[in-house]
Short mmCIF file of C-alpha atoms in Angstrom, two decimals:
data_model
loop_
_atom_site.label_atom_id
_atom_site.label_comp_id
_atom_site.label_asym_id
_atom_site.label_seq_id
_atom_site.Cartn_x
_atom_site.Cartn_y
_atom_site.Cartn_z
CA MET A 12 -1.91 -133.91 -36.71
CA ALA A 13 -1.58 -137.47 -37.98
CA LEU A 14 -3.02 -140.43 -36.10
CA ARG A 15 0.44 -141.66 -35.15
CA GLU A 16 1.07 -138.37 -33.34
CA THR A 17 -1.87 -138.71 -30.95
CA ARG A 18 -1.07 -139.64 -27.37
CA PRO A 19 -2.23 -142.74 -25.46
CA LEU A 20 -5.09 -142.62 -22.96
CA VAL A 21 -4.17 -141.23 -19.55
CA ALA A 22 -6.08 -142.99 -16.77
CA ASN A 23 -6.30 -140.04 -14.37
CA ASP A 24 -7.25 -137.42 -16.96
CA PRO A 25 -10.42 -135.68 -15.64
CA VAL A 26 -11.75 -135.27 -19.19
CA LEU A 27 -11.35 -138.99 -19.78
CA LEU A 28 -12.95 -139.79 -16.43
CA ASP A 29 -15.96 -137.64 -17.37
CA PHE A 30 -16.26 -139.54 -20.66
CA LEU A 31 -16.15 -142.86 -18.79
CA GLU A 32 -18.82 -141.71 -16.36
CA LEU A 33 -21.10 -140.64 -19.22
CA SER A 34 -20.55 -143.91 -21.08
CA GLU A 35 -21.43 -145.94 -17.99
CA ALA A 36 -24.93 -144.45 -18.19
CA LEU A 37 -25.68 -146.54 -21.28
CA PRO A 38 -28.17 -147.55 -22.50
CA VAL A 39 -30.78 -145.75 -20.40
CA SER A 40 -29.41 -142.25 -21.12
CA LEU A 41 -29.36 -142.49 -24.92
CA ALA A 42 -32.70 -140.68 -25.21
CA ASP A 43 -31.70 -137.86 -22.84
CA PRO A 44 -30.84 -134.72 -24.90
CA ASP A 45 -28.71 -133.28 -22.10
CA TRP A 46 -26.72 -136.51 -21.89
CA GLN A 47 -26.31 -136.54 -25.66
CA GLN A 48 -24.89 -132.99 -25.71
CA ARG A 49 -22.49 -133.71 -22.83
CA TRP A 50 -21.46 -136.95 -24.53
CA VAL A 51 -20.66 -135.23 -27.85
CA ARG A 52 -18.74 -132.49 -26.00
CA SER A 53 -16.70 -135.16 -24.25
CA TRP A 54 -15.68 -136.59 -27.65
CA HIS A 55 -14.61 -133.11 -28.74
CA ASP A 56 -12.66 -132.56 -25.53
CA LEU A 57 -10.81 -135.86 -25.83
CA LEU A 58 -9.91 -135.20 -29.46
CA GLY A 59 -8.82 -131.70 -28.51
CA ARG A 60 -6.42 -133.19 -25.95
CA GLY A 61 -4.77 -135.26 -28.65
CA TYR A 62 -6.31 -138.67 -28.01
CA ALA A 63 -6.67 -141.00 -30.99
CA LEU A 64 -10.20 -141.44 -32.30
CA VAL A 65 -9.67 -145.18 -32.67
CA GLU A 66 -8.74 -145.45 -28.97
CA ILE A 67 -11.82 -143.53 -27.88
CA LEU A 68 -14.06 -145.71 -30.04
CA ARG A 69 -12.47 -148.88 -28.68
CA LEU A 70 -13.05 -147.68 -25.14
CA PHE A 71 -16.65 -146.71 -25.84
CA PHE A 72 -17.51 -150.02 -27.44
CA THR A 73 -16.42 -151.85 -24.29
CA PHE A 74 -19.45 -150.21 -22.66
CA VAL A 75 -21.65 -151.28 -25.58
CA ALA A 76 -20.38 -154.83 -25.20
CA ARG A 77 -21.11 -154.69 -21.46
CA CYS A 78 -24.70 -153.61 -22.18
CA GLU A 79 -25.06 -156.44 -24.68
CA GLN A 80 -23.78 -158.97 -22.16
CA GLU A 81 -26.20 -157.73 -19.50
CA LEU A 82 -29.18 -158.14 -21.85
CA THR A 83 -28.23 -161.41 -23.51
CA GLY A 84 -26.52 -163.15 -20.60
CA ASP A 85 -24.98 -166.49 -21.47
CA ARG A 86 -27.74 -167.56 -23.84
CA GLU A 87 -26.52 -169.30 -26.96
CA THR A 88 -29.56 -168.17 -28.91
CA VAL A 89 -30.25 -164.46 -28.99
CA GLY A 90 -33.25 -162.85 -30.64
CA ARG A 91 -32.69 -161.21 -34.00
CA VAL A 92 -34.20 -157.99 -32.67
CA VAL A 93 -31.55 -157.81 -29.93
CA LEU A 94 -28.74 -158.40 -32.41
CA LYS A 95 -30.15 -155.72 -34.69
CA LEU A 96 -30.42 -153.36 -31.74
CA PHE A 97 -26.73 -153.54 -30.93
CA SER A 98 -25.69 -153.52 -34.57
CA SER A 99 -27.76 -150.36 -35.05
CA LEU A 100 -26.28 -148.85 -31.88
CA ARG A 101 -22.74 -149.35 -33.12
CA ARG A 102 -23.55 -147.89 -36.53
CA GLY A 103 -25.46 -145.05 -34.90
CA VAL A 104 -22.56 -144.19 -32.62
CA LEU A 105 -20.15 -144.05 -35.55
CA ALA A 106 -22.55 -141.92 -37.59
CA ALA A 107 -23.35 -139.60 -34.68
CA VAL A 108 -19.71 -139.08 -33.76
CA SER A 109 -18.75 -138.49 -37.38
CA CYS A 110 -21.58 -135.98 -37.87
CA ALA A 111 -21.02 -134.22 -34.55
CA ILE A 112 -17.31 -133.86 -35.11
CA GLU A 113 -17.74 -132.73 -38.70
CA LEU A 114 -20.50 -130.24 -37.95
CA GLY A 115 -18.77 -129.10 -34.77
CA GLU A 116 -15.70 -128.29 -36.86
CA GLU A 117 -13.37 -129.69 -34.25
CA ALA A 118 -12.11 -132.77 -36.05
CA HIS A 119 -8.47 -133.69 -35.82
CA ILE A 120 -8.84 -136.33 -38.50
CA ASP A 121 -11.50 -136.54 -41.20
CA ALA A 122 -12.97 -139.75 -42.62
CA ALA A 123 -10.10 -140.10 -45.12
CA GLY A 124 -7.46 -139.77 -42.40
CA MET A 125 -6.65 -136.18 -43.30
CA PRO A 126 -5.79 -133.66 -40.55
CA GLY A 127 -8.82 -131.53 -39.76
CA GLU A 128 -9.64 -128.03 -38.61
CA LEU A 129 -8.49 -128.42 -35.03
CA ALA A 130 -5.11 -129.54 -36.32
CA ALA A 131 -5.03 -126.48 -38.61
CA LEU A 132 -5.71 -124.19 -35.66
CA ARG A 133 -2.90 -125.75 -33.66
CA CYS A 134 -0.54 -125.40 -36.60
CA LEU A 135 -1.41 -121.70 -36.93
CA ARG A 136 -0.95 -121.11 -33.20
CA ASP A 137 2.47 -122.74 -33.27
CA MET A 138 3.54 -120.53 -36.16
CA LEU A 139 2.21 -117.41 -34.48
CA GLN A 140 4.15 -118.21 -31.33
CA ALA A 141 7.27 -118.54 -33.47
CA ASN A 142 6.56 -115.10 -35.01
CA ARG A 143 6.29 -116.55 -38.51
CA GLN A 144 4.27 -114.83 -41.22
CA VAL A 145 1.58 -117.14 -42.53
CA GLY A 146 -0.84 -117.20 -45.43
CA VAL A 147 -4.18 -119.00 -45.14
CA LEU A 148 -6.39 -120.22 -47.98
CA SER A 149 -9.98 -121.41 -47.63
CA ILE A 150 -10.97 -123.51 -50.64
CA SER A 151 -14.55 -124.66 -51.13
CA VAL A 152 -16.22 -126.68 -53.85
CA VAL A 153 -19.27 -124.81 -55.11
CA ASN A 154 -20.97 -127.56 -57.13
CA ARG A 155 -21.09 -130.32 -54.53
CA ASP A 156 -24.71 -131.22 -55.17
CA SER A 157 -23.75 -132.31 -58.69
CA PHE A 158 -21.85 -135.11 -56.96
CA ALA A 159 -25.23 -136.80 -56.48
CA TYR A 160 -24.60 -138.23 -59.96
CA LEU A 161 -21.50 -140.09 -58.78
CA ALA A 162 -21.18 -143.72 -57.87
CA ALA A 163 -20.48 -144.45 -54.22
CA SER A 164 -16.94 -145.62 -55.00
CA ASP A 165 -16.17 -142.35 -56.79
CA LEU A 166 -17.78 -140.23 -54.10
CA GLN A 167 -15.75 -141.92 -51.38
CA ARG A 168 -12.43 -141.32 -53.13
CA LEU A 169 -13.06 -137.82 -54.47
CA PRO A 170 -12.18 -135.73 -51.35
CA SER A 171 -8.79 -137.37 -50.83
CA MET A 172 -8.14 -137.22 -54.57
CA LEU A 173 -8.81 -133.48 -54.68
CA ALA A 174 -6.75 -132.90 -51.53
CA ALA A 175 -3.80 -134.67 -53.14
CA ARG A 176 -4.15 -132.57 -56.27
CA ILE A 177 -4.22 -129.38 -54.19
CA ALA A 178 -1.05 -130.46 -52.37
CA ASP A 179 0.67 -131.20 -55.69
CA ARG A 180 0.28 -127.54 -56.70
CA LEU A 181 1.84 -126.20 -53.50
CA ARG A 182 5.29 -126.09 -51.92
CA PRO A 183 6.43 -129.08 -49.84
CA VAL A 184 6.27 -126.93 -46.68
CA ASP A 185 2.65 -125.92 -47.28
CA LYS A 186 0.05 -127.88 -45.33
CA VAL A 187 -3.45 -128.98 -46.40
CA PHE A 188 -6.21 -129.66 -43.86
CA ALA A 189 -9.81 -130.82 -44.12
CA GLY A 190 -12.18 -127.99 -43.17
CA ARG A 191 -15.92 -128.13 -43.39
CA GLU A 192 -17.76 -130.35 -45.81
CA GLY A 193 -16.36 -129.62 -49.25
CA GLU A 194 -13.69 -127.28 -47.84
CA TRP A 195 -9.92 -127.44 -47.52
CA LEU A 196 -7.72 -125.16 -45.47
CA VAL A 197 -4.19 -124.44 -46.67
CA ILE A 198 -1.49 -122.98 -44.43
CA LEU A 199 1.38 -121.32 -46.25
CA PRO A 200 4.27 -120.73 -43.81
CA ASP A 201 6.90 -118.01 -44.15
CA VAL A 202 5.21 -115.80 -46.74
CA HIS A 203 6.48 -112.24 -46.92
CA ALA A 204 4.20 -110.70 -49.53
CA MET A 205 0.62 -111.08 -50.72
CA ALA A 206 1.94 -112.21 -54.08
CA GLN A 207 2.90 -115.62 -52.66
CA PRO A 208 -0.59 -116.70 -51.48
CA THR A 209 -2.03 -115.16 -54.65
CA LEU A 210 0.27 -117.35 -56.74
CA ALA A 211 -0.56 -120.43 -54.67
CA ALA A 212 -4.28 -119.75 -55.14
CA ALA A 213 -3.75 -119.34 -58.89
CA HIS A 214 -2.05 -122.75 -59.08
CA VAL A 215 -4.92 -124.35 -57.15
CA ALA A 216 -7.56 -122.57 -59.25
CA GLN A 217 -5.85 -123.83 -62.40
CA MET A 218 -6.07 -127.36 -61.05
CA PHE A 219 -9.81 -126.97 -60.43
CA GLY A 220 -10.20 -125.91 -64.05
CA GLU A 221 -9.04 -129.32 -65.23
CA PRO A 222 -11.22 -132.46 -65.49
CA VAL A 223 -10.91 -134.96 -62.64
CA SER A 224 -10.65 -138.60 -63.70
CA LEU A 225 -12.57 -140.83 -61.31
CA PHE A 226 -12.14 -144.44 -60.26
CA SER A 227 -15.06 -145.51 -62.44
CA GLY A 228 -13.39 -144.10 -65.53
CA ARG A 229 -15.63 -141.08 -65.98
CA SER A 230 -14.45 -137.48 -65.65
CA ILE A 231 -16.07 -134.51 -63.94
CA MET A 232 -15.42 -130.82 -63.53
CA VAL A 233 -15.13 -129.52 -59.98
CA HIS A 234 -15.53 -125.78 -59.43
CA ALA A 235 -14.18 -123.95 -56.40
CA THR A 236 -13.83 -120.54 -54.81
CA ILE A 237 -10.77 -119.49 -52.80
CA GLY A 238 -10.39 -116.90 -50.08
CA ALA A 239 -7.04 -115.72 -48.70
CA ALA A 240 -5.81 -113.98 -45.56
CA MET A 241 -2.44 -113.33 -43.94
CA LEU A 242 -1.19 -113.40 -40.39
CA PRO A 243 -0.64 -111.03 -38.71
CA GLU A 244 -1.87 -108.52 -41.32
CA HIS A 245 -5.51 -109.68 -41.38
CA ALA A 246 -5.86 -111.42 -38.01
CA LEU A 247 -4.06 -111.66 -34.70
CA ASP A 248 -5.07 -115.21 -33.80
CA ALA A 249 -5.68 -118.53 -35.48
CA GLU A 250 -9.48 -118.52 -35.24
CA ASN A 251 -9.80 -115.09 -36.83
CA ALA A 252 -7.34 -116.07 -39.54
CA LEU A 253 -9.66 -118.88 -40.67
CA HIS A 254 -12.63 -116.56 -40.29
CA SER A 255 -10.97 -113.94 -42.52
CA ALA A 256 -10.05 -116.47 -45.21
CA ARG A 257 -13.59 -117.85 -45.22
CA LEU A 258 -15.08 -114.38 -45.36
CA ALA A 259 -12.91 -113.64 -48.39
CA ARG A 260 -14.13 -116.86 -49.99
CA TRP A 261 -17.73 -115.80 -49.41
CA GLU A 262 -16.96 -112.48 -51.07
CA ALA A 263 -15.42 -114.25 -54.07
CA GLY A 264 -18.45 -116.50 -54.41
CA SER A 265 -20.86 -113.58 -54.25
CA LYS A 266 -19.09 -111.96 -57.19
CA ARG A 267 -18.86 -115.22 -59.17
CA GLN A 268 -15.07 -115.01 -58.90
CA SER A 269 -12.67 -117.83 -58.14
CA PHE A 270 -10.46 -115.88 -55.72
CA ALA A 271 -10.54 -112.94 -53.31
CA TRP A 272 -8.36 -111.46 -50.57
CA PHE A 273 -9.72 -110.56 -47.18
CA ASP A 274 -10.28 -106.84 -46.82
CA SER A 275 -11.33 -105.04 -43.67
CA SER A 276 -13.76 -103.05 -45.79
CA LEU A 277 -15.83 -106.15 -46.55
CA SER A 278 -19.42 -105.16 -46.06
CA ALA A 279 -21.23 -105.61 -42.79
CA ASP A 280 -23.80 -107.60 -44.77
CA TRP A 281 -21.19 -110.25 -45.52
CA GLN A 282 -20.09 -110.28 -41.91
CA GLN A 283 -23.73 -110.82 -40.96
CA ARG A 284 -24.17 -113.53 -43.60
CA TYR A 285 -21.06 -115.29 -42.37
CA HIS A 286 -22.45 -115.35 -38.84
CA GLN A 287 -25.81 -116.53 -40.21
CA VAL A 288 -24.07 -119.46 -41.88
CA GLU A 289 -22.24 -120.26 -38.66
CA ALA A 290 -25.55 -120.22 -36.78
CA LEU A 291 -27.28 -122.35 -39.43
CA HIS A 292 -24.42 -124.82 -39.22
CA GLN A 293 -25.08 -125.12 -35.48
CA ALA A 294 -28.84 -125.37 -36.03
CA LEU A 295 -28.33 -128.34 -38.35
CA GLN A 296 -26.08 -129.94 -35.78
CA GLN A 297 -28.51 -129.40 -32.92
CA GLU A 298 -31.62 -129.93 -35.09
CA THR A 299 -33.22 -126.66 -34.04
CA LEU A 300 -34.78 -125.95 -37.44
CA GLU A 301 -38.57 -125.99 -37.36
CA LEU A 302 -41.41 -127.14 -39.58
CA HIS A 303 -44.54 -125.01 -39.49
CA VAL A 304 -47.87 -126.26 -40.75
CA GLN A 305 -50.12 -124.44 -43.25
CA PRO A 306 -53.60 -125.89 -43.82
CA GLN A 307 -54.84 -126.90 -47.26
CA VAL A 308 -58.62 -126.66 -47.50
CA GLU A 309 -61.65 -127.31 -49.66
CA LEU A 310 -62.47 -123.86 -51.01
CA ASP A 311 -66.23 -124.43 -50.95
CA SER A 312 -66.61 -125.79 -47.40
CA GLY A 313 -63.40 -124.71 -45.68
CA ARG A 314 -62.76 -128.27 -44.50
CA CYS A 315 -59.06 -128.96 -43.93
CA THR A 316 -57.96 -131.91 -46.07
CA GLY A 317 -54.20 -131.61 -45.79
CA ALA A 318 -51.31 -129.37 -44.81
CA GLU A 319 -47.96 -128.25 -46.13
CA LEU A 320 -44.89 -128.45 -43.89
CA LEU A 321 -42.76 -125.34 -44.35
CA LEU A 322 -39.21 -124.70 -43.16
CA ARG A 323 -38.76 -122.02 -40.54
CA TRP A 324 -35.54 -120.81 -38.87
CA ARG A 325 -34.67 -117.74 -36.84
CA GLY A 326 -31.44 -116.01 -37.83
CA THR A 327 -28.86 -114.50 -35.52
CA ASP A 328 -31.04 -111.42 -34.97
CA GLY A 329 -33.99 -113.53 -33.83
CA ALA A 330 -36.07 -112.79 -36.94
CA TRP A 331 -37.43 -115.49 -39.24
CA LEU A 332 -35.36 -115.88 -42.41
CA ALA A 333 -37.09 -116.48 -45.74
CA PRO A 334 -37.17 -120.26 -46.32
CA GLN A 335 -35.49 -119.93 -49.73
CA THR A 336 -32.64 -117.97 -48.14
CA VAL A 337 -32.10 -120.80 -45.67
CA ILE A 338 -32.24 -123.42 -48.43
CA ASP A 339 -29.74 -121.42 -50.50
CA MET A 340 -27.30 -121.31 -47.58
CA ILE A 341 -27.76 -125.04 -47.02
CA GLU A 342 -27.05 -125.87 -50.65
CA GLU A 343 -24.17 -123.40 -51.01
CA ASN A 344 -22.42 -125.07 -48.09
CA GLY A 345 -23.07 -128.64 -49.18
CA TRP A 346 -25.42 -129.52 -46.32
CA ARG A 347 -28.32 -130.63 -48.51
CA THR A 348 -28.10 -134.33 -47.62
CA ILE A 349 -28.04 -133.56 -43.89
CA TYR A 350 -30.99 -131.20 -44.30
CA THR A 351 -33.07 -133.64 -46.36
CA ASP A 352 -32.59 -136.37 -43.78
CA TRP A 353 -33.65 -133.96 -41.02
CA LEU A 354 -36.66 -132.85 -43.09
CA MET A 355 -37.89 -136.40 -43.55
CA ARG A 356 -37.54 -137.24 -39.87
CA ALA A 357 -39.23 -133.98 -38.86
CA ALA A 358 -42.11 -134.70 -41.28
CA MET A 359 -42.52 -138.19 -39.80
CA ARG A 360 -42.50 -136.74 -36.29
CA THR A 361 -45.17 -134.20 -37.23
CA ALA A 362 -47.37 -136.91 -38.77
CA SER A 363 -46.97 -138.98 -35.61
CA GLU A 364 -47.93 -136.02 -33.39
CA LEU A 365 -51.05 -135.40 -35.46
CA ASP A 366 -51.97 -139.09 -35.42
CA ALA A 367 -51.75 -139.04 -31.63
CA VAL A 368 -54.60 -136.50 -31.49
CA GLY A 369 -56.69 -138.10 -34.22
CA ILE A 370 -55.74 -135.83 -37.13
CA GLY A 371 -54.91 -138.15 -40.02
CA ILE A 372 -54.71 -135.63 -42.87
CA GLY A 373 -52.13 -135.82 -45.65
CA LEU A 374 -48.95 -133.79 -45.34
CA SER A 375 -46.70 -132.32 -48.02
CA PHE A 376 -43.15 -131.04 -48.00
CA ASN A 377 -40.73 -129.67 -50.58
CA LEU A 378 -37.80 -131.45 -52.20
CA THR A 379 -34.83 -129.51 -53.59
CA VAL A 380 -33.33 -129.51 -57.06
CA ALA A 381 -30.44 -131.68 -55.85
CA ASP A 382 -32.84 -134.16 -54.22
CA MET A 383 -34.21 -135.00 -57.65
CA VAL A 384 -30.85 -136.26 -58.92
CA ASP A 385 -30.06 -138.18 -55.73
CA GLU A 386 -30.63 -141.85 -56.48
CA ASP A 387 -30.43 -142.67 -52.76
CA LEU A 388 -33.40 -140.43 -51.94
CA PRO A 389 -36.17 -143.07 -52.38
CA GLU A 390 -34.29 -145.57 -50.22
CA LEU A 391 -33.76 -142.96 -47.50
CA LEU A 392 -37.46 -142.12 -47.52
CA ALA A 393 -38.39 -145.81 -47.45
CA GLN A 394 -36.23 -146.27 -44.36
CA ARG A 395 -37.81 -143.31 -42.60
CA LEU A 396 -41.34 -144.53 -43.42
CA ALA A 397 -40.51 -148.00 -42.11
CA THR A 398 -38.93 -146.66 -38.92
CA TRP A 399 -41.95 -144.52 -38.09
CA GLN A 400 -44.42 -147.09 -39.46
CA ILE A 401 -46.20 -144.48 -41.54
CA PRO A 402 -47.58 -145.35 -45.00
CA GLY A 403 -46.19 -143.43 -47.95
CA GLN A 404 -49.74 -142.46 -48.94
CA ARG A 405 -49.68 -140.00 -46.06
CA PHE A 406 -47.20 -137.70 -47.83
CA THR A 407 -47.19 -135.52 -50.92
CA LEU A 408 -43.73 -134.56 -52.16
CA GLU A 409 -43.58 -131.16 -53.85
CA LEU A 410 -41.19 -130.72 -56.76
CA THR A 411 -40.44 -127.60 -58.79
CA GLU A 412 -40.21 -127.45 -62.56
CA SER A 413 -36.55 -126.45 -62.32
CA ALA A 414 -35.82 -129.54 -60.21
CA LEU A 415 -37.20 -131.77 -62.93
CA MET A 416 -35.26 -130.06 -65.72
CA VAL A 417 -31.79 -130.88 -64.35
CA ASP A 418 -31.76 -134.51 -65.49
CA ARG A 419 -35.10 -135.58 -66.93
CA GLU A 420 -34.33 -139.28 -67.23
CA LYS A 421 -32.97 -139.58 -63.70
CA GLY A 422 -35.76 -137.39 -62.35
CA LEU A 423 -38.43 -139.62 -63.89
CA ALA A 424 -36.78 -142.73 -62.45
CA ILE A 425 -36.66 -141.21 -58.97
CA MET A 426 -40.27 -140.04 -59.23
CA SER A 427 -41.35 -143.54 -60.23
CA ARG A 428 -39.63 -145.03 -57.18
CA LEU A 429 -41.24 -142.43 -54.91
CA ARG A 430 -44.65 -143.30 -56.32
CA GLN A 431 -43.94 -146.98 -55.64
CA LEU A 432 -43.60 -146.05 -51.97
CA GLY A 433 -47.17 -144.77 -52.13
CA CYS A 434 -46.28 -141.08 -52.01
CA ARG A 435 -48.22 -138.52 -54.01
CA LEU A 436 -46.28 -136.04 -56.14
CA ALA A 437 -47.11 -132.37 -56.66
CA LEU A 438 -45.63 -129.94 -59.16
CA ASP A 439 -44.98 -126.74 -57.22
CA ASP A 440 -44.99 -123.18 -58.61
CA PHE A 441 -46.30 -124.44 -61.93
CA GLY A 442 -46.21 -121.88 -64.72
CA THR A 443 -43.05 -120.16 -63.52
CA GLY A 444 -40.66 -122.59 -65.22
CA TYR A 445 -39.96 -123.67 -68.76
CA SER A 446 -41.01 -127.30 -69.00
CA SER A 447 -42.85 -128.32 -72.13
CA LEU A 448 -46.42 -129.61 -72.17
CA SER A 449 -45.28 -132.93 -73.63
CA TYR A 450 -42.87 -133.36 -70.72
CA LEU A 451 -45.58 -132.50 -68.20
CA VAL A 452 -47.84 -135.20 -69.65
CA SER A 453 -45.10 -137.79 -69.05
CA LEU A 454 -44.73 -136.98 -65.35
CA PRO A 455 -46.37 -139.22 -62.72
CA ILE A 456 -47.86 -136.16 -61.00
CA ASN A 457 -50.98 -136.19 -58.81
CA GLU A 458 -51.30 -132.47 -58.15
CA ILE A 459 -50.44 -129.14 -59.78
CA LYS A 460 -49.97 -126.16 -57.47
CA ILE A 461 -50.84 -122.78 -58.94
CA ASP A 462 -48.20 -120.24 -57.97
CA ARG A 463 -49.36 -117.51 -55.62
CA SER A 464 -48.08 -114.80 -58.00
CA PHE A 465 -50.79 -115.73 -60.51
CA VAL A 466 -53.49 -116.02 -57.83
CA MET A 467 -52.60 -112.63 -56.35
CA ALA A 468 -52.69 -110.95 -59.78
CA MET A 469 -55.95 -112.48 -61.08
CA PHE A 470 -57.90 -109.22 -60.74
CA ASP A 471 -55.06 -106.99 -61.89
CA SER A 472 -54.00 -108.86 -65.00
CA ALA A 473 -56.10 -110.60 -67.61
CA ASP A 474 -53.04 -112.67 -68.51
CA SER A 475 -52.72 -113.97 -64.95
CA LEU A 476 -56.40 -114.88 -64.89
CA ARG A 477 -55.98 -116.79 -68.16
CA VAL A 478 -52.93 -118.59 -66.77
CA VAL A 479 -54.87 -119.74 -63.70
CA SER A 480 -57.80 -120.86 -65.84
CA THR A 481 -55.48 -122.73 -68.21
CA ILE A 482 -53.67 -124.52 -65.38
CA VAL A 483 -56.97 -125.60 -63.80
CA ASP A 484 -58.25 -126.93 -67.14
CA LEU A 485 -54.94 -128.64 -67.86
CA ALA A 486 -54.88 -130.36 -64.48
CA ARG A 487 -58.44 -131.58 -64.93
CA ASP A 488 -57.73 -132.89 -68.43
CA LEU A 489 -54.64 -134.77 -67.19
CA GLY A 490 -56.45 -136.26 -64.20
CA MET A 491 -54.53 -134.13 -61.70
CA GLN A 492 -55.80 -132.00 -58.83
CA PRO A 493 -55.16 -128.24 -58.99
CA LEU A 494 -54.37 -126.48 -55.71
CA ALA A 495 -54.04 -122.70 -55.49
CA GLU A 496 -51.42 -121.04 -53.29
CA GLY A 497 -51.71 -117.56 -51.82
CA VAL A 498 -55.48 -117.44 -51.35
CA GLU A 499 -55.93 -114.32 -49.22
CA THR A 500 -59.36 -112.86 -50.05
CA GLU A 501 -62.95 -114.00 -50.50
CA MET A 502 -62.86 -112.66 -54.06
CA GLN A 503 -59.92 -114.91 -54.90
CA ARG A 504 -61.62 -117.91 -53.32
CA SER A 505 -64.82 -117.27 -55.24
CA GLN A 506 -62.99 -116.79 -58.55
CA LEU A 507 -60.99 -119.99 -58.09
CA LEU A 508 -64.19 -121.96 -57.45
CA THR A 509 -65.73 -120.44 -60.57
CA LEU A 510 -62.70 -121.57 -62.59
CA GLY A 511 -63.01 -125.10 -61.20
CA CYS A 512 -60.20 -125.08 -58.62
CA ALA A 513 -61.54 -126.81 -55.51
CA ALA A 514 -58.54 -126.66 -53.16
CA GLY A 515 -56.22 -123.98 -51.87
CA GLN A 516 -54.09 -122.60 -49.09
CA GLY A 517 -53.30 -119.09 -47.94
CA TYR A 518 -53.74 -116.41 -45.30
CA LEU A 519 -57.52 -116.36 -45.85
CA TYR A 520 -57.52 -119.56 -43.81
CA ALA A 521 -54.30 -119.55 -41.81
CA MET A 522 -50.65 -118.64 -41.84
CA PRO A 523 -48.05 -121.39 -41.32
CA MET A 524 -47.95 -122.19 -37.60
CA PRO A 525 -46.27 -124.56 -35.12
CA VAL A 526 -47.89 -127.97 -34.89
CA ASP A 527 -49.52 -127.35 -31.50
CA GLU A 528 -51.18 -124.19 -32.82
CA PHE A 529 -52.25 -126.07 -35.94
CA ILE A 530 -53.96 -128.73 -33.82
CA ALA A 531 -55.98 -126.03 -32.05
CA TRP A 532 -56.78 -124.33 -35.39
CA TYR A 533 -57.85 -127.64 -36.95
CA ARG A 534 -60.29 -128.42 -34.17
CA ALA A 535 -61.77 -124.93 -34.29
CA GLN A 536 -62.07 -125.12 -38.09
CA GLU A 537 -63.81 -128.50 -37.89
CA ALA A 538 -66.32 -126.96 -35.49
CA ARG A 539 -66.90 -124.01 -37.84
CA VAL A 540 -67.42 -126.31 -40.84
CA ALA A 541 -69.83 -128.51 -38.88
CA ALA A 542 -71.79 -125.49 -37.67
CA ALA A 543 -72.05 -124.11 -41.21
CA ALA A 544 -73.23 -127.47 -42.54
CA ALA A 545 -75.93 -127.68 -39.85
CA LYS A 546 -77.54 -124.40 -40.88
#
């Protein structure tokens, strides 16, 4: 549905009246989570009833202006803080609405003015009511994180550019819609055989095999996977048609293929994975991911000197998913930027909670491969540190060898900027990658973490013991601190101390735990250390 097709505001619409009532609660209700959820739902409901986004925004900002007038009155001179407050509120509203609509998958119109998923669903329903046979394609870019290399001007134009190229390969009657981030939905009306969507997908796949010339003059390759389904053969309603096409796309991606048809025999595992992705999508929207805290201790005394913040999320069955599985799903679906922003804010919140009870230890968290080619990352972190008024020295950022091998020059530049913020840098899982010693020497690293696989195998493999010893010696020679992961037994602790490794983390001391449990553990551990020192 195009913007010109949306209807004007109707004064007696109960949905609109509910939106007005919620907006009148500004600004005191902004911090109320229940109000926030009802407010976002009201945006969705209004868009779903065909109202123009620009009209809703205009209406909402009248309430913002009213709040501003109440606070500033008729004064000619207004404090800079007040002006910044309302400027930030306007920007925050736009960002929140954009994110909520995008993540809620109920957008009529995306940021480029392209009809969105809700419009696609309505189109499918109309065709079903007319008893027309329809083909559906779900097209998703699989290398979105490589876009971190792009200039802002290129990144802004790329989605609409790709959408136009997709449309050029299709029939005039075929319709292209914006789906999720990095996804397009194509509706192919009046298809009478599977060969027609297959041919359309082949034309689109051929397009994705060609370089894309950007506004800046450079060219990139964009890779995509395509899933196809037909109505009514593969689904009886619009929602399940999109679900089937997406499930087929997941199947294609799992087999490293560019295209796949929906098949009712698709494994239950893929059905489960699809639902996991749906649930993760919602968790990112509602910020229900968790950070658990694992202590890092002095191996000789047991004193807690720091902690690692580790991602935790319960899947659809209520069980914890492996963190790497969650990260993989986030990156596969192009949600890395959203996740990294959440991670930073959650880390700041954890530091603030610990400060409130007098625990001022350093905290570490992991960055992804794509983070280390994102030139905006240091600025984002600087903003978060400033907002929470926490010094960068409080945090250690953990990087993997593979993350640093993607683009060495850019990685070094980003690391240098992170160090300028005061943050410490740690090389995680060292010894499992392929970086050269000369490259390691050039890195502004403060800490080397010894992978748990080597620690666990020290008494079973002479090679593993030599690796641990070599890493400890190397760290000492380079002026870095070694820290062992996976310390689970007294024998391992003793051996690490003998080798010269003074710090570690693992189940010998504590499993990762929620922050409130960590606070209780920390206090008990401090008491144990003090009692041992008094003997």
